[in-house]
PDB file of C-alpha atoms in Angstrom:
ATOM      1  CA  MET A   1      -0.052  -0.022   0.092  1.00  0.00           C
ATOM      2  CA  SER A   2       1.369   3.443  -0.954  1.00  0.00           C
ATOM      3  CA  GLN A   3       2.079   6.093   1.545  1.00  0.00           C
ATOM      4  CA  ALA A   4      -0.905   8.233   0.295  1.00  0.00           C
ATOM      5  CA  ASN A   5      -3.270   5.371   0.623  1.00  0.00           C
ATOM      6  CA  ARG A   6      -2.030   4.637   4.187  1.00  0.00           C
ATOM      7  CA  ALA A   7      -2.527   8.304   5.087  1.00  0.00           C
ATOM      8  CA  SER A   8      -5.997   8.249   3.568  1.00  0.00           C
ATOM      9  CA  MET A   9      -7.054   5.152   5.438  1.00  0.00           C
ATOM     10  CA  SER A  10      -5.715   6.541   8.705  1.00  0.00           C
ATOM     11  CA  SER A  11      -7.510   9.746   8.199  1.00  0.00           C
ATOM     12  CA  LEU A  12     -10.917   8.056   7.604  1.00  0.00           C
ATOM     13  CA  LEU A  13     -10.639   5.999  10.742  1.00  0.00           C
ATOM     14  CA  GLU A  14      -9.286   8.874  13.033  1.00  0.00           C
ATOM     15  CA  SER A  15     -12.055  11.220  11.811  1.00  0.00           C
ATOM     16  CA  GLY A  16     -14.719   8.667  12.342  1.00  0.00           C
ATOM     17  CA  LYS A  17     -15.897   8.686   8.626  1.00  0.00           C
ATOM     18  CA  ALA A  18     -15.007   4.929   8.625  1.00  0.00           C
ATOM     19  CA  THR A  19     -15.275   2.645  11.603  1.00  0.00           C
ATOM     20  CA  ILE A  20     -13.396  -0.470  10.027  1.00  0.00           C
ATOM     21  CA  GLY A  21     -10.998  -0.777   7.003  1.00  0.00           C
ATOM     22  CA  VAL A  22      -9.437  -3.660   5.305  1.00  0.00           C
ATOM     23  CA  ALA A  23      -6.089  -3.167   3.834  1.00  0.00           C
ATOM     24  CA  ALA A  24      -2.606  -4.709   3.363  1.00  0.00           C
ATOM     25  CA  SER A  25      -0.772  -4.502   6.774  1.00  0.00           C
ATOM     26  CA  ALA A  26       1.584  -1.628   7.344  1.00  0.00           C
ATOM     27  CA  PRO A  27       2.663   0.564  10.193  1.00  0.00           C
ATOM     28  CA  TRP A  28      -0.461   2.470  11.157  1.00  0.00           C
ATOM     29  CA  GLY A  29       0.457   4.430  14.276  1.00  0.00           C
ATOM     30  CA  PRO A  30      -0.456   4.236  17.917  1.00  0.00           C
ATOM     31  CA  ASP A  31      -4.162   4.999  17.558  1.00  0.00           C
ATOM     32  CA  ILE A  32      -4.866   2.306  14.817  1.00  0.00           C
ATOM     33  CA  ARG A  33      -5.454  -1.308  15.916  1.00  0.00           C
ATOM     34  CA  SER A  34      -5.207  -4.104  13.498  1.00  0.00           C
ATOM     35  CA  THR A  35      -5.590  -7.936  13.172  1.00  0.00           C
ATOM     36  CA  VAL A  36      -4.336 -10.072  10.376  1.00  0.00           C
ATOM     37  CA  LEU A  37      -7.192 -11.731   8.396  1.00  0.00           C
ATOM     38  CA  PHE A  38      -4.937 -13.841   6.246  1.00  0.00           C
ATOM     39  CA  GLU A  39      -1.688 -13.981   4.287  1.00  0.00           C
ATOM     40  CA  SER A  40      -1.590 -13.979   0.576  1.00  0.00           C
ATOM     41  CA  ARG A  41       0.903 -13.757  -2.284  1.00  0.00           C
ATOM     42  CA  TYR A  42       0.821 -12.440  -5.871  1.00  0.00           C
ATOM     43  CA  ALA A  43      -0.179 -14.304  -9.123  1.00  0.00           C
ATOM     44  CA  CYS A  44      -0.544 -13.479 -12.884  1.00  0.00           C
ATOM     45  CA  LEU A  45      -3.857 -13.453 -14.403  1.00  0.00           C
ATOM     46  CA  TYR A  46      -4.475 -13.526 -18.041  1.00  0.00           C
ATOM     47  CA  ASP A  47      -6.968 -14.620 -20.797  1.00  0.00           C
ATOM     48  CA  PRO A  48      -5.342 -17.690 -22.519  1.00  0.00           C
ATOM     49  CA  ALA A  49      -7.526 -17.234 -25.641  1.00  0.00           C
ATOM     50  CA  SER A  50      -6.321 -13.647 -26.098  1.00  0.00           C
ATOM     51  CA  ILE A  51      -2.660 -14.208 -25.611  1.00  0.00           C
ATOM     52  CA  GLY A  52      -2.413 -17.672 -27.225  1.00  0.00           C
ATOM     53  CA  HIS A  53      -0.822 -19.370 -24.297  1.00  0.00           C
ATOM     54  CA  THR A  54      -1.718 -21.544 -21.201  1.00  0.00           C
ATOM     55  CA  GLY A  55       0.357 -22.384 -18.191  1.00  0.00           C
ATOM     56  CA  ALA A  56       3.287 -20.575 -16.581  1.00  0.00           C
ATOM     57  CA  LEU A  57       4.939 -17.569 -18.110  1.00  0.00           C
ATOM     58  CA  THR A  58       8.621 -17.297 -18.661  1.00  0.00           C
ATOM     59  CA  LEU A  59      10.410 -13.952 -17.654  1.00  0.00           C
ATOM     60  CA  ASP A  60      10.704 -13.057 -21.312  1.00  0.00           C
ATOM     61  CA  GLU A  61       7.038 -13.922 -22.121  1.00  0.00           C
ATOM     62  CA  TYR A  62       5.913 -11.803 -19.076  1.00  0.00           C
ATOM     63  CA  LEU A  63       7.898  -8.752 -19.943  1.00  0.00           C
ATOM     64  CA  ALA A  64       6.807  -8.941 -23.632  1.00  0.00           C
ATOM     65  CA  LEU A  65       3.129  -8.765 -22.741  1.00  0.00           C
ATOM     66  CA  PRO A  66       1.162  -5.742 -22.231  1.00  0.00           C
ATOM     67  CA  HIS A  67       0.464  -5.201 -18.509  1.00  0.00           C
ATOM     68  CA  VAL A  68      -2.859  -4.138 -16.841  1.00  0.00           C
ATOM     69  CA  MET A  69      -1.846  -2.378 -13.649  1.00  0.00           C
ATOM     70  CA  ILE A  70      -3.819  -2.126 -10.466  1.00  0.00           C
ATOM     71  CA  SER A  71      -2.906   1.190  -8.686  1.00  0.00           C
ATOM     72  CA  ALA A  72      -4.655   3.758  -6.709  1.00  0.00           C
ATOM     73  CA  ASP A  73      -2.797   6.664  -8.342  1.00  0.00           C
ATOM     74  CA  GLY A  74      -2.215   5.118 -11.830  1.00  0.00           C
ATOM     75  CA  THR A  75       1.413   5.833 -11.819  1.00  0.00           C
ATOM     76  CA  ARG A  76       3.189   2.981 -10.398  1.00  0.00           C
ATOM     77  CA  GLY A  77       2.775  -0.559  -8.837  1.00  0.00           C
ATOM     78  CA  ILE A  78       4.862  -2.893  -6.660  1.00  0.00           C
ATOM     79  CA  VAL A  79       5.774  -4.873  -9.820  1.00  0.00           C
ATOM     80  CA  ASP A  80       7.594  -1.879 -11.180  1.00  0.00           C
ATOM     81  CA  ASP A  81       9.534  -1.714  -7.907  1.00  0.00           C
ATOM     82  CA  VAL A  82      10.497  -5.447  -8.160  1.00  0.00           C
ATOM     83  CA  LEU A  83      11.461  -5.202 -11.719  1.00  0.00           C
ATOM     84  CA  GLU A  84      13.425  -1.910 -11.321  1.00  0.00           C
ATOM     85  CA  ALA A  85      15.586  -3.619  -8.613  1.00  0.00           C
ATOM     86  CA  ASP A  86      16.652  -6.071 -11.303  1.00  0.00           C
ATOM     87  CA  GLY A  87      17.041  -3.461 -14.113  1.00  0.00           C
ATOM     88  CA  LEU A  88      14.091  -4.355 -15.827  1.00  0.00           C
ATOM     89  CA  SER A  89      10.746  -2.809 -16.782  1.00  0.00           C
ATOM     90  CA  ARG A  90       7.381  -3.585 -18.198  1.00  0.00           C
ATOM     91  CA  ARG A  91       5.040  -1.991 -20.776  1.00  0.00           C
ATOM     92  CA  ARG A  92       1.807  -0.789 -18.987  1.00  0.00           C
ATOM     93  CA  VAL A  93      -1.192  -0.168 -21.356  1.00  0.00           C
ATOM     94  CA  ALA A  94      -4.015   0.143 -18.763  1.00  0.00           C
ATOM     95  CA  SER A  95      -4.445   0.991 -15.138  1.00  0.00           C
ATOM     96  CA  THR A  96      -7.332   0.567 -12.718  1.00  0.00           C
ATOM     97  CA  ALA A  97      -7.752   1.176  -9.108  1.00  0.00           C
ATOM     98  CA  HIS A  98     -10.469  -1.579  -8.696  1.00  0.00           C
ATOM     99  CA  PHE A  99      -9.704  -5.391  -8.913  1.00  0.00           C
ATOM    100  CA  ALA A 100     -13.187  -5.982 -10.356  1.00  0.00           C
ATOM    101  CA  MET A 101     -12.180  -4.053 -13.491  1.00  0.00           C
ATOM    102  CA  VAL A 102      -9.292  -6.420 -14.302  1.00  0.00           C
ATOM    103  CA  PRO A 103     -11.354  -9.215 -15.987  1.00  0.00           C
ATOM    104  CA  LEU A 104     -13.111  -6.727 -18.184  1.00  0.00           C
ATOM    105  CA  LEU A 105      -9.760  -5.082 -19.225  1.00  0.00           C
ATOM    106  CA  LEU A 106      -8.228  -8.542 -19.920  1.00  0.00           C
ATOM    107  CA  ARG A 107     -10.851  -9.064 -22.300  1.00  0.00           C
ATOM    108  CA  GLN A 108      -9.877  -5.918 -24.176  1.00  0.00           C
ATOM    109  CA  VAL A 109      -6.085  -6.126 -23.799  1.00  0.00           C
ATOM    110  CA  ALA A 110      -4.116  -9.321 -24.855  1.00  0.00           C
ATOM    111  CA  GLY A 111      -2.074  -8.917 -21.789  1.00  0.00           C
ATOM    112  CA  VAL A 112      -1.449  -9.884 -18.108  1.00  0.00           C
ATOM    113  CA  ALA A 113      -2.314  -8.507 -14.723  1.00  0.00           C
ATOM    114  CA  THR A 114      -0.281  -9.218 -11.568  1.00  0.00           C
ATOM    115  CA  MET A 115      -2.485  -9.066  -8.442  1.00  0.00           C
ATOM    116  CA  PRO A 116      -3.131 -10.827  -5.107  1.00  0.00           C
ATOM    117  CA  ARG A 117      -3.638 -14.523  -5.658  1.00  0.00           C
ATOM    118  CA  HIS A 118      -6.966 -14.690  -3.734  1.00  0.00           C
ATOM    119  CA  ALA A 119      -8.568 -12.317  -5.952  1.00  0.00           C
ATOM    120  CA  ALA A 120      -7.025 -13.743  -9.137  1.00  0.00           C
ATOM    121  CA  GLU A 121      -8.371 -17.104  -8.388  1.00  0.00           C
ATOM    122  CA  VAL A 122     -11.922 -15.793  -7.869  1.00  0.00           C
ATOM    123  CA  PHE A 123     -11.759 -14.042 -11.273  1.00  0.00           C
ATOM    124  CA  ALA A 124     -10.349 -17.092 -13.008  1.00  0.00           C
ATOM    125  CA  GLY A 125     -13.099 -19.246 -11.798  1.00  0.00           C
ATOM    126  CA  HIS A 126     -15.958 -16.808 -12.916  1.00  0.00           C
ATOM    127  CA  ALA A 127     -14.250 -15.451 -16.217  1.00  0.00           C
ATOM    128  CA  ASP A 128     -12.391 -18.454 -17.779  1.00  0.00           C
ATOM    129  CA  LEU A 129      -9.108 -16.773 -17.130  1.00  0.00           C
ATOM    130  CA  GLU A 130      -5.855 -18.416 -16.132  1.00  0.00           C
ATOM    131  CA  VAL A 131      -3.700 -17.996 -12.877  1.00  0.00           C
ATOM    132  CA  CYS A 132      -0.058 -18.731 -12.740  1.00  0.00           C
ATOM    133  CA  ASP A 133       2.965 -17.752 -10.354  1.00  0.00           C
ATOM    134  CA  PRO A 134       4.768 -14.662 -11.429  1.00  0.00           C
ATOM    135  CA  PRO A 135       8.176 -15.271 -13.024  1.00  0.00           C
ATOM    136  CA  ILE A 136       9.636 -12.629 -10.796  1.00  0.00           C
ATOM    137  CA  ALA A 137      10.211 -12.814  -6.991  1.00  0.00           C
ATOM    138  CA  MET A 138       7.068 -10.998  -5.598  1.00  0.00           C
ATOM    139  CA  PRO A 139       6.649 -10.679  -1.649  1.00  0.00           C
ATOM    140  CA  THR A 140       3.917 -12.143   0.305  1.00  0.00           C
ATOM    141  CA  PHE A 141       1.751  -9.795   2.172  1.00  0.00           C
ATOM    142  CA  SER A 142      -1.004  -9.794   5.057  1.00  0.00           C
ATOM    143  CA  LEU A 143      -4.523  -8.362   4.725  1.00  0.00           C
ATOM    144  CA  ALA A 144      -5.678  -6.884   7.993  1.00  0.00           C
ATOM    145  CA  ALA A 145      -8.845  -5.371   9.498  1.00  0.00           C
ATOM    146  CA  LEU A 146      -8.225  -1.908  10.999  1.00  0.00           C
ATOM    147  CA  TRP A 147     -10.164   0.238  13.392  1.00  0.00           C
ATOM    148  CA  HIS A 148      -9.448   2.984  15.670  1.00  0.00           C
ATOM    149  CA  ARG A 149      -8.644   2.464  19.380  1.00  0.00           C
ATOM    150  CA  THR A 150     -11.626   4.470  20.393  1.00  0.00           C
ATOM    151  CA  SER A 151     -14.074   2.234  18.729  1.00  0.00           C
ATOM    152  CA  GLY A 152     -12.565  -1.066  20.039  1.00  0.00           C
ATOM    153  CA  SER A 153     -15.114  -1.651  22.837  1.00  0.00           C
ATOM    154  CA  ASP A 154     -18.158  -0.957  20.525  1.00  0.00           C
ATOM    155  CA  PRO A 155     -20.047  -4.223  20.093  1.00  0.00           C
ATOM    156  CA  ARG A 156     -20.650  -3.486  16.481  1.00  0.00           C
ATOM    157  CA  THR A 157     -16.878  -3.228  15.843  1.00  0.00           C
ATOM    158  CA  VAL A 158     -16.228  -6.528  17.675  1.00  0.00           C
ATOM    159  CA  TRP A 159     -18.940  -8.152  15.789  1.00  0.00           C
ATOM    160  CA  MET A 160     -17.768  -6.933  12.313  1.00  0.00           C
ATOM    161  CA  VAL A 161     -14.039  -7.769  13.030  1.00  0.00           C
ATOM    162  CA  ARG A 162     -15.162 -11.317  14.185  1.00  0.00           C
ATOM    163  CA  THR A 163     -17.331 -11.624  11.048  1.00  0.00           C
ATOM    164  CA  LEU A 164     -14.522 -10.529   8.602  1.00  0.00           C
ATOM    165  CA  GLY A 165     -12.241 -13.104  10.365  1.00  0.00           C
ATOM    166  CA  GLU A 166     -14.713 -15.787   9.866  1.00  0.00           C
ATOM    167  CA  LEU A 167     -15.297 -14.933   6.193  1.00  0.00           C
ATOM    168  CA  ALA A 168     -11.564 -14.735   5.668  1.00  0.00           C
ATOM    169  CA  ARG A 169     -11.227 -18.215   7.027  1.00  0.00           C
ATOM    170  CA  THR A 170     -13.960 -19.641   4.822  1.00  0.00           C
ATOM    171  CA  VAL A 171     -12.755 -17.953   1.622  1.00  0.00           C
ATOM    172  CA  THR A 172      -8.983 -19.014   2.088  1.00  0.00           C
ATOM    173  CA  ALA A 173      -9.975 -22.578   3.022  1.00  0.00           C
ATOM    174  CA  ARG A 174     -11.800 -22.833  -0.327  1.00  0.00           C
ATOM    175  CA  GLY A 175      -8.806 -21.404  -2.308  1.00  0.00           C
ATOM    176  CA  ARG A 176      -7.779 -23.884  -5.023  1.00  0.00           C
ATOM    177  CA  SER A 177      -4.090 -23.178  -4.539  1.00  0.00           C
ATOM    178  CA  HIS A 178      -3.889 -23.522  -0.888  1.00  0.00           C
ATOM    179  CA  SER A 179      -2.893 -26.780   0.896  1.00  0.00           C
ATOM    180  CA  PRO A 180      -3.883 -27.293   4.551  1.00  0.00           C
ATOM    181  CA  THR A 181      -0.446 -26.296   5.656  1.00  0.00           C
ATOM    182  CA  GLU A 182      -0.660 -22.928   3.812  1.00  0.00           C
ATOM    183  CA  LEU A 183      -4.088 -21.881   5.236  1.00  0.00           C
ATOM    184  CA  PRO A 184      -3.581 -18.532   6.926  1.00  0.00           C
ATOM    185  CA  ALA A 185      -4.216 -18.209  10.769  1.00  0.00           C
ATOM    186  CA  ALA A 186      -7.440 -16.162  10.322  1.00  0.00           C
ATOM    187  CA  LEU A 187      -9.230 -14.756  13.319  1.00  0.00           C
ATOM    188  CA  ALA A 188     -11.912 -17.119  14.579  1.00  0.00           C
ATOM    189  CA  PRO A 189     -15.005 -15.674  16.326  1.00  0.00           C
ATOM    190  CA  ALA A 190     -14.297 -17.062  19.754  1.00  0.00           C
ATOM    191  CA  GLU A 191     -10.775 -15.683  19.784  1.00  0.00           C
ATOM    192  CA  LEU A 192     -11.762 -11.984  19.975  1.00  0.00           C
ATOM    193  CA  SER A 193     -13.325 -10.260  22.991  1.00  0.00           C
ATOM    194  CA  PRO A 194     -13.920  -6.720  23.760  1.00  0.00           C
ATOM    195  CA  ALA A 195     -10.964  -6.666  26.003  1.00  0.00           C
ATOM    196  CA  ASP A 196      -8.742  -7.896  23.198  1.00  0.00           C
ATOM    197  CA  ILE A 197     -10.025  -5.418  20.681  1.00  0.00           C
ATOM    198  CA  THR A 198      -9.660  -2.458  23.203  1.00  0.00           C
ATOM    199  CA  SER A 199      -6.245  -3.219  24.373  1.00  0.00           C
ATOM    200  CA  GLY A 200      -4.890  -3.956  20.926  1.00  0.00           C
ATOM    201  CA  GLY A 201      -3.719  -7.305  21.766  1.00  0.00           C
ATOM    202  CA  THR A 202      -3.948  -8.449  18.123  1.00  0.00           C
ATOM    203  CA  SER A 203      -2.345  -5.364  16.723  1.00  0.00           C
ATOM    204  CA  SER A 204       0.415  -5.667  14.248  1.00  0.00           C
TER     205      SER A 204
END
């Protein structure tokens, strides 16, 4: 998550305009509490009919394809950082701030998108797209639920965080690419109490 996006999320929670957020884990400051919902990694998503290819992509194939970027500001993504560290670059032809637009764009662009695997697998199952591991060393990341410390004792906040944890557990357990040993340690409903959420015992 970019610095601008972190600042925006913190501002929404601190102002009370939002009670709970969901975002990639990051340093959020002393007033923002968080609990990890699940861990994920990145994957490539593409339309095999459009690019005339199935299966894994080599680095040369990956770099030769047009790229659909997911970025809040439309200027740069984590893929660019990883490639730049190795003296490489990609050709970006489209950008969206919303994951849900990716399948539509991949119908229009014979290219590839690099995005969180849990989202890529959902799109692949509903839009006849293909998922494969990136041919570059992308980092893993954690997705977390966030809330301001002052709302931690609110029963509605407790309920929502519990529910998000339960949903995360269900979704990841159904993931096609996860083995039982890879399932993330999502928050279970019985594992959270108002005392925990107020004290920030599950903060990261």
